[in-house]
Amino acid sequence: MIPRPAISFTRPSRLLLLAGALALPSVHAAATKQETAPAAAEFKELSGSYPRECSAPVSASLAPLGQPSVRQCAWSGHVEMLYWASVPAPAAGCLTPAALAWHQLARSVTTAVPPWNNAAAGQALLTNPGTAGMQQAAAVWRQPDGQWSAVLWRWEPSSRAATRAWQAGHWNDVANAVRALDAGKLAAPSALLQAWLASSKDKPRLLDGGTWRWLADGACLNLQTAVNAQARLHLPHSRDDARQEQRSAMQVQLARRFPNAEWLQPFTLLEPGVPGARTGAKFVAVWKEANAVQGRLWIPLPKDGGIVRAHVTTAAPVGNSERAQEITKQRAALIERELSALAHAWEASHE
């Protein structure tokens, strides 16, 4: 029998093995840190139960968010958590990934979706507090590394009083963890912002300082409330005082101010949202200039209170082909509809 030679290592080999052994704890720590869920997605900690496989498929309304990184259920299927470690980035650049994820997530919770505040590091939404029906808690927030994440909790209370009370105690922990992510509180909205929130309530949207942005019919619309003041011309608050000569004079002023504009809707008096209603006068104009379709809404206030203005822009196709002209007309009609909806929401809220 040939004796097995003893294994020996050279000094470089011993150093490499030692370095590998020392590195193992660091690699394990990094992996552990990466796998650690944020506080609002700590399922076992918040639910007080070990996670179980969810029997029902993921709601189709959440499909735009992609497959969740984690989906867990417990309480015999009465509680569910979905966690997206990274929300998908949009193909177009109109709205931020956070704004689109917020719209999809919040719309699955409630029909009255608050807008995304671009200055916020996170927003949360809780529904049906203190009721016996389905309760939900959702949030989108920015991680320390800059990545946006999302979480959704759903709880269907048990029909048994004792079980329901136990569940409620843990749901309170869930609600507090989700609520802690909310940094999207807004100051008291202006009258125009209130009207815009009402007129755009079903659309993906965000607030970005003085610019309000939303998606409508596949177009990206930007509304600005701070617009350059044009030459002074009295615009009446009462529809009975609105005269064609005034509108013609205003159109002349606009044409002088925008000499390169192609007027798609000249300065026009809008009809009220409810036919025949005694509302204040509101005016709109839509034009194309360069590669943008633009529209403006004027809302004269009573008793010399000034004029509220809203200016909306969207991209126009390049060129003068038949297809480009058709898209431009569609965008102009879209802006006029959106400004009309804004005007009618103003009437419903403030007149």
Tab-separated table of C-alpha atoms in Angstrom:
chain	number	residue	atom	x	y	z
A	1	MET	CA	0.000	0.000	0.000
A	2	ILE	CA	1.384	3.319	-1.065
A	3	PRO	CA	1.207	5.832	1.783
A	4	ARG	CA	-0.893	8.965	1.089
A	5	PRO	CA	1.393	12.010	0.976
A	6	ALA	CA	0.665	14.755	3.502
A	7	ILE	CA	-0.977	17.804	2.019
A	8	SER	CA	1.035	20.963	2.404
A	9	PHE	CA	0.296	24.505	1.381
A	10	THR	CA	2.611	27.188	0.222
A	11	ARG	CA	2.469	30.539	1.998
A	12	PRO	CA	0.435	32.214	-0.831
A	13	SER	CA	-2.081	29.358	-0.716
A	14	ARG	CA	-2.470	29.652	3.058
A	15	LEU	CA	-3.046	33.383	2.721
A	16	LEU	CA	-5.744	32.878	0.094
A	17	LEU	CA	-7.590	30.329	2.251
A	18	LEU	CA	-7.381	32.604	5.275
A	19	ALA	CA	-8.723	35.560	3.284
A	20	GLY	CA	-11.619	33.429	2.023
A	21	ALA	CA	-12.491	32.298	5.518
A	22	LEU	CA	-12.466	35.850	6.815
A	23	ALA	CA	-14.647	37.023	3.943
A	24	LEU	CA	-17.423	34.503	4.593
A	25	PRO	CA	-19.044	36.386	7.487
A	26	SER	CA	-19.089	39.594	5.427
A	27	VAL	CA	-20.727	37.889	2.456
A	28	HIS	CA	-23.312	36.293	4.742
A	29	ALA	CA	-24.002	39.635	6.418
A	30	ALA	CA	-24.442	41.347	3.045
A	31	ALA	CA	-26.833	38.633	1.885
A	32	THR	CA	-28.788	38.853	5.130
A	33	LYS	CA	-29.028	42.613	4.821
A	34	GLN	CA	-30.232	42.349	1.228
A	35	GLU	CA	-32.891	39.791	2.135
A	36	THR	CA	-34.205	41.764	5.109
A	37	ALA	CA	-37.625	43.186	4.336
A	38	PRO	CA	-38.523	46.765	5.274
A	39	ALA	CA	-40.612	47.240	8.396
A	40	ALA	CA	-43.898	47.577	6.469
A	41	ALA	CA	-43.274	44.223	4.740
A	42	GLU	CA	-42.209	42.209	7.801
A	43	PHE	CA	-45.029	39.727	7.469
A	44	LYS	CA	-44.377	37.481	10.465
A	45	GLU	CA	-43.575	40.429	12.729
A	46	LEU	CA	-46.740	42.363	11.843
A	47	SER	CA	-49.240	39.542	11.355
A	48	GLY	CA	-48.035	37.484	14.314
A	49	SER	CA	-48.231	34.361	12.125
A	50	TYR	CA	-45.964	32.294	9.943
A	51	PRO	CA	-46.630	32.994	6.257
A	52	ARG	CA	-48.574	30.514	4.185
A	53	GLU	CA	-48.958	30.127	0.451
A	54	CYS	CA	-51.768	32.239	-1.008
A	55	SER	CA	-54.449	30.169	-2.711
A	56	ALA	CA	-56.089	32.862	-4.853
A	57	PRO	CA	-54.281	34.444	-7.843
A	58	VAL	CA	-52.950	37.984	-7.671
A	59	SER	CA	-55.620	40.570	-8.510
A	60	ALA	CA	-55.602	41.478	-12.202
A	61	SER	CA	-55.718	45.181	-11.283
A	62	LEU	CA	-52.153	44.862	-9.970
A	63	ALA	CA	-50.744	43.400	-13.205
A	64	PRO	CA	-49.070	46.706	-14.285
A	65	LEU	CA	-46.897	46.499	-11.170
A	66	GLY	CA	-45.478	43.161	-12.297
A	67	GLN	CA	-44.955	40.068	-10.215
A	68	PRO	CA	-44.533	40.956	-6.516
A	69	SER	CA	-41.165	40.154	-4.963
A	70	VAL	CA	-42.973	38.637	-1.973
A	71	ARG	CA	-46.555	37.505	-1.557
A	72	GLN	CA	-47.645	35.935	1.708
A	73	CYS	CA	-50.927	35.007	3.386
A	74	ALA	CA	-52.080	33.825	6.814
A	75	TRP	CA	-55.105	33.784	9.136
A	76	SER	CA	-56.732	31.086	6.963
A	77	GLY	CA	-56.500	33.396	3.978
A	78	HIS	CA	-57.929	36.432	5.780
A	79	VAL	CA	-54.729	38.500	5.519
A	80	GLU	CA	-52.511	38.996	2.466
A	81	MET	CA	-49.348	41.004	1.849
A	82	LEU	CA	-47.762	41.864	-1.497
A	83	TYR	CA	-44.366	43.557	-1.608
A	84	TRP	CA	-42.562	44.920	-4.655
A	85	ALA	CA	-38.907	45.585	-3.883
A	86	SER	CA	-38.567	47.584	-7.096
A	87	VAL	CA	-41.482	49.126	-8.966
A	88	PRO	CA	-41.245	48.970	-12.785
A	89	ALA	CA	-39.990	51.978	-14.713
A	90	PRO	CA	-42.397	53.370	-17.348
A	91	ALA	CA	-41.603	53.165	-21.042
A	92	ALA	CA	-42.420	56.855	-21.496
A	93	GLY	CA	-41.137	59.693	-19.361
A	94	CYS	CA	-44.378	61.545	-18.606
A	95	LEU	CA	-44.852	60.338	-15.039
A	96	THR	CA	-42.254	58.989	-12.637
A	97	PRO	CA	-42.164	55.274	-11.748
A	98	ALA	CA	-43.389	56.187	-8.264
A	99	ALA	CA	-46.386	58.123	-9.626
A	100	LEU	CA	-47.469	55.302	-11.939
A	101	ALA	CA	-46.991	52.660	-9.252
A	102	TRP	CA	-48.962	54.806	-6.809
A	103	HIS	CA	-51.846	55.157	-9.253
A	104	GLN	CA	-52.066	51.423	-9.920
A	105	LEU	CA	-51.696	50.468	-6.282
A	106	ALA	CA	-54.060	53.075	-4.850
A	107	ARG	CA	-56.661	52.458	-7.562
A	108	SER	CA	-56.857	48.818	-6.460
A	109	VAL	CA	-57.676	50.097	-2.966
A	110	THR	CA	-60.071	52.980	-3.662
A	111	THR	CA	-61.568	54.905	-6.563
A	112	ALA	CA	-60.633	58.271	-5.009
A	113	VAL	CA	-56.875	58.130	-5.662
A	114	PRO	CA	-54.924	61.105	-4.287
A	115	PRO	CA	-52.322	62.511	-6.697
A	116	TRP	CA	-48.680	61.626	-6.313
A	117	ASN	CA	-46.637	64.445	-4.797
A	118	ASN	CA	-43.285	64.522	-6.585
A	119	ALA	CA	-41.630	66.118	-3.554
A	120	ALA	CA	-42.643	63.271	-1.222
A	121	ALA	CA	-40.384	60.386	-0.217
A	122	GLY	CA	-43.431	58.181	0.233
A	123	GLN	CA	-47.220	58.084	0.284
A	124	ALA	CA	-49.631	55.758	2.056
A	125	LEU	CA	-53.336	55.047	1.841
A	126	LEU	CA	-55.560	53.158	4.300
A	127	THR	CA	-59.214	52.366	3.714
A	128	ASN	CA	-62.230	51.304	5.735
A	129	PRO	CA	-60.781	51.965	9.192
A	130	GLY	CA	-63.015	50.659	11.971
A	131	THR	CA	-65.463	48.834	9.703
A	132	ALA	CA	-66.278	45.147	9.404
A	133	GLY	CA	-65.561	44.961	5.660
A	134	MET	CA	-62.343	44.432	3.744
A	135	GLN	CA	-59.575	46.726	4.963
A	136	GLN	CA	-56.499	47.646	2.954
A	137	ALA	CA	-53.243	49.491	3.510
A	138	ALA	CA	-50.907	50.495	0.673
A	139	ALA	CA	-47.751	52.556	0.304
A	140	VAL	CA	-45.105	53.538	-2.231
A	141	TRP	CA	-41.838	54.868	-0.839
A	142	ARG	CA	-38.198	55.524	-1.670
A	143	GLN	CA	-35.605	53.210	-0.181
A	144	PRO	CA	-32.300	54.581	1.190
A	145	ASP	CA	-30.579	53.500	-2.055
A	146	GLY	CA	-33.030	55.576	-4.112
A	147	GLN	CA	-35.090	52.642	-5.362
A	148	TRP	CA	-38.894	52.895	-5.156
A	149	SER	CA	-40.786	50.067	-3.447
A	150	ALA	CA	-44.452	49.295	-2.830
A	151	VAL	CA	-46.482	47.239	-0.388
A	152	LEU	CA	-50.146	46.270	-0.174
A	153	TRP	CA	-51.890	44.617	2.786
A	154	ARG	CA	-55.445	43.270	2.715
A	155	TRP	CA	-57.471	42.012	5.650
A	156	GLU	CA	-60.903	40.442	5.611
A	157	PRO	CA	-62.006	40.313	9.278
A	158	SER	CA	-63.145	36.970	10.657
A	159	SER	CA	-66.827	36.435	11.415
A	160	ARG	CA	-65.901	35.182	14.910
A	161	ALA	CA	-65.705	38.012	17.428
A	162	ALA	CA	-62.738	36.670	19.414
A	163	THR	CA	-60.709	35.895	16.293
A	164	ARG	CA	-61.612	39.245	14.776
A	165	ALA	CA	-60.405	41.072	17.895
A	166	TRP	CA	-57.080	39.215	17.775
A	167	GLN	CA	-56.712	40.048	14.081
A	168	ALA	CA	-57.553	43.695	14.725
A	169	GLY	CA	-54.693	44.027	17.183
A	170	HIS	CA	-52.201	42.845	14.579
A	171	TRP	CA	-53.856	44.885	11.833
A	172	ASN	CA	-53.260	47.961	13.948
A	173	ASP	CA	-49.530	47.145	13.779
A	174	VAL	CA	-49.802	46.816	9.990
A	175	ALA	CA	-51.613	50.143	9.689
A	176	ASN	CA	-49.039	51.937	11.823
A	177	ALA	CA	-46.123	50.498	9.827
A	178	VAL	CA	-47.688	51.550	6.520
A	179	ARG	CA	-48.776	54.942	7.845
A	180	ALA	CA	-45.198	55.648	8.940
A	181	LEU	CA	-44.173	55.697	5.256
A	182	ASP	CA	-46.535	58.556	4.412
A	183	ALA	CA	-44.702	61.784	3.622
A	184	GLY	CA	-47.085	63.077	0.967
A	185	LYS	CA	-49.248	65.468	2.950
A	186	LEU	CA	-50.207	68.543	0.943
A	187	ALA	CA	-50.965	72.050	2.080
A	188	ALA	CA	-54.546	73.240	1.749
A	189	PRO	CA	-55.234	73.124	-2.024
A	190	SER	CA	-56.134	76.261	-3.916
A	191	ALA	CA	-59.552	76.580	-5.521
A	192	LEU	CA	-58.108	75.714	-8.940
A	193	LEU	CA	-56.227	72.707	-7.567
A	194	GLN	CA	-59.436	71.447	-5.972
A	195	ALA	CA	-61.147	71.681	-9.355
A	196	TRP	CA	-58.259	69.921	-11.121
A	197	LEU	CA	-58.226	67.123	-8.542
A	198	ALA	CA	-61.920	66.573	-9.257
A	199	SER	CA	-61.636	66.736	-13.056
A	200	SER	CA	-58.590	64.414	-13.275
A	201	LYS	CA	-59.521	61.968	-10.513
A	202	ASP	CA	-59.529	58.818	-12.675
A	203	LYS	CA	-56.200	59.478	-14.398
A	204	PRO	CA	-52.550	58.840	-13.448
A	205	ARG	CA	-51.223	62.192	-12.230
A	206	LEU	CA	-48.672	63.968	-10.094
A	207	LEU	CA	-48.016	67.328	-8.516
A	208	ASP	CA	-44.591	68.793	-9.243
A	209	GLY	CA	-44.439	72.192	-7.579
A	210	GLY	CA	-46.398	74.644	-9.731
A	211	THR	CA	-46.843	72.052	-12.492
A	212	TRP	CA	-49.593	69.446	-12.451
A	213	ARG	CA	-49.079	66.544	-14.842
A	214	TRP	CA	-51.393	63.751	-15.916
A	215	LEU	CA	-52.007	61.149	-18.622
A	216	ALA	CA	-55.129	61.314	-20.760
A	217	ASP	CA	-55.826	59.312	-23.920
A	218	GLY	CA	-52.150	58.406	-24.136
A	219	ALA	CA	-50.994	62.034	-24.091
A	220	CYS	CA	-48.881	63.671	-21.402
A	221	LEU	CA	-50.490	66.915	-20.237
A	222	ASN	CA	-48.803	69.622	-18.175
A	223	LEU	CA	-50.798	72.334	-16.410
A	224	GLN	CA	-49.162	75.461	-15.044
A	225	THR	CA	-50.973	78.040	-12.966
A	226	ALA	CA	-48.216	80.681	-13.129
A	227	VAL	CA	-48.438	82.112	-16.649
A	228	ASN	CA	-47.098	85.365	-18.040
A	229	ALA	CA	-49.607	88.188	-17.772
A	230	GLN	CA	-51.005	89.397	-21.079
A	231	ALA	CA	-52.199	92.894	-21.882
A	232	ARG	CA	-55.025	93.967	-19.633
A	233	LEU	CA	-58.475	93.359	-21.050
A	234	HIS	CA	-61.616	93.246	-18.978
A	235	LEU	CA	-63.282	89.834	-19.034
A	236	PRO	CA	-66.733	89.759	-17.445
A	237	HIS	CA	-67.659	87.306	-14.733
A	238	SER	CA	-71.285	87.216	-15.832
A	239	ARG	CA	-72.103	85.309	-18.996
A	240	ASP	CA	-74.771	87.902	-19.727
A	241	ASP	CA	-72.046	90.545	-20.051
A	242	ALA	CA	-69.846	88.518	-22.420
A	243	ARG	CA	-69.745	90.162	-25.862
A	244	GLN	CA	-68.442	88.920	-29.184
A	245	GLU	CA	-66.483	92.160	-29.603
A	246	GLN	CA	-64.569	91.399	-26.398
A	247	ARG	CA	-63.680	87.912	-27.620
A	248	SER	CA	-62.542	89.264	-30.961
A	249	ALA	CA	-60.358	91.869	-29.250
A	250	MET	CA	-58.870	89.216	-26.991
A	251	GLN	CA	-58.092	87.001	-29.982
A	252	VAL	CA	-56.273	89.906	-31.641
A	253	GLN	CA	-54.158	90.373	-28.514
A	254	LEU	CA	-53.330	86.670	-28.404
A	255	ALA	CA	-52.398	86.632	-32.092
A	256	ARG	CA	-49.998	89.541	-31.534
A	257	ARG	CA	-48.453	87.851	-28.542
A	258	PHE	CA	-48.052	84.484	-30.307
A	259	PRO	CA	-47.337	85.473	-33.930
A	260	ASN	CA	-46.186	81.970	-34.907
A	261	ALA	CA	-49.225	80.203	-33.466
A	262	GLU	CA	-51.610	78.090	-35.484
A	263	TRP	CA	-54.995	78.710	-33.874
A	264	LEU	CA	-56.926	75.471	-33.458
A	265	GLN	CA	-59.609	76.974	-31.211
A	266	PRO	CA	-59.780	80.783	-31.077
A	267	PHE	CA	-60.725	82.616	-27.905
A	268	THR	CA	-64.139	81.131	-27.075
A	269	LEU	CA	-66.810	81.371	-24.375
A	270	LEU	CA	-67.363	77.912	-22.848
A	271	GLU	CA	-70.806	76.493	-22.292
A	272	PRO	CA	-71.673	75.623	-18.660
A	273	GLY	CA	-71.388	72.048	-17.462
A	274	VAL	CA	-75.147	71.898	-16.867
A	275	PRO	CA	-76.985	73.334	-19.904
A	276	GLY	CA	-78.797	76.535	-19.018
A	277	ALA	CA	-77.144	76.859	-15.598
A	278	ARG	CA	-76.445	80.373	-14.322
A	279	THR	CA	-72.693	80.075	-14.043
A	280	GLY	CA	-69.891	82.561	-14.452
A	281	ALA	CA	-68.249	83.107	-17.819
A	282	LYS	CA	-65.184	81.029	-18.704
A	283	PHE	CA	-63.048	81.308	-21.811
A	284	VAL	CA	-60.683	78.951	-23.619
A	285	ALA	CA	-58.221	79.088	-26.529
A	286	VAL	CA	-56.094	76.332	-28.091
A	287	TRP	CA	-53.167	76.687	-30.487
A	288	LYS	CA	-50.070	74.976	-31.849
A	289	GLU	CA	-46.675	76.598	-31.660
A	290	ALA	CA	-43.401	74.849	-32.515
A	291	ASN	CA	-43.741	71.251	-31.340
A	292	ALA	CA	-46.399	71.796	-28.685
A	293	VAL	CA	-50.169	72.071	-28.564
A	294	GLN	CA	-51.200	74.601	-25.943
A	295	GLY	CA	-54.436	75.636	-24.329
A	296	ARG	CA	-55.433	78.270	-21.823
A	297	LEU	CA	-58.449	78.675	-19.581
A	298	TRP	CA	-59.573	82.033	-18.163
A	299	ILE	CA	-61.958	82.141	-15.178
A	300	PRO	CA	-62.966	85.737	-14.331
A	301	LEU	CA	-63.847	86.152	-10.659
A	302	PRO	CA	-66.762	88.311	-9.452
A	303	LYS	CA	-66.418	91.852	-8.116
A	304	ASP	CA	-63.083	92.613	-9.771
A	305	GLY	CA	-61.500	89.623	-8.056
A	306	GLY	CA	-59.116	89.099	-10.956
A	307	ILE	CA	-58.785	86.191	-13.361
A	308	VAL	CA	-57.752	82.611	-12.601
A	309	ARG	CA	-55.674	81.159	-15.441
A	310	ALA	CA	-54.610	77.607	-16.278
A	311	HIS	CA	-52.189	76.842	-19.103
A	312	VAL	CA	-51.977	73.282	-20.509
A	313	THR	CA	-49.364	71.959	-22.941
A	314	THR	CA	-48.684	68.636	-24.625
A	315	ALA	CA	-46.265	67.500	-27.303
A	316	ALA	CA	-47.212	67.862	-30.955
A	317	PRO	CA	-45.844	65.615	-33.711
A	318	VAL	CA	-42.988	66.910	-35.819
A	319	GLY	CA	-43.666	67.655	-39.458
A	320	ASN	CA	-46.720	68.528	-41.497
A	321	SER	CA	-47.782	65.143	-42.803
A	322	GLU	CA	-51.426	64.150	-42.913
A	323	ARG	CA	-50.883	61.855	-39.929
A	324	ALA	CA	-49.135	64.618	-37.954
A	325	GLN	CA	-51.993	67.021	-38.660
A	326	GLU	CA	-54.544	64.453	-37.515
A	327	ILE	CA	-52.680	63.839	-34.248
A	328	THR	CA	-52.413	67.596	-33.689
A	329	LYS	CA	-56.181	67.955	-34.089
A	330	GLN	CA	-56.730	65.094	-31.638
A	331	ARG	CA	-54.422	66.699	-29.100
A	332	ALA	CA	-56.185	70.045	-29.509
A	333	ALA	CA	-59.579	68.413	-28.954
A	334	LEU	CA	-58.171	66.617	-25.906
A	335	ILE	CA	-56.874	69.842	-24.363
A	336	GLU	CA	-60.195	71.572	-24.970
A	337	ARG	CA	-62.043	68.674	-23.280
A	338	GLU	CA	-59.700	68.681	-20.300
A	339	LEU	CA	-59.948	72.451	-19.859
A	340	SER	CA	-63.732	72.255	-20.192
A	341	ALA	CA	-63.803	69.522	-17.522
A	342	LEU	CA	-61.651	71.737	-15.293
A	343	ALA	CA	-64.014	74.670	-15.818
A	344	HIS	CA	-67.057	72.549	-15.044
A	345	ALA	CA	-65.411	71.154	-11.903
A	346	TRP	CA	-64.774	74.744	-10.828
A	347	GLU	CA	-68.458	75.502	-11.326
A	348	ALA	CA	-69.477	72.486	-9.232
A	349	SER	CA	-67.132	73.453	-6.398
A	350	HIS	CA	-67.174	77.238	-6.350
A	351	GLU	CA	-70.320	78.523	-8.090
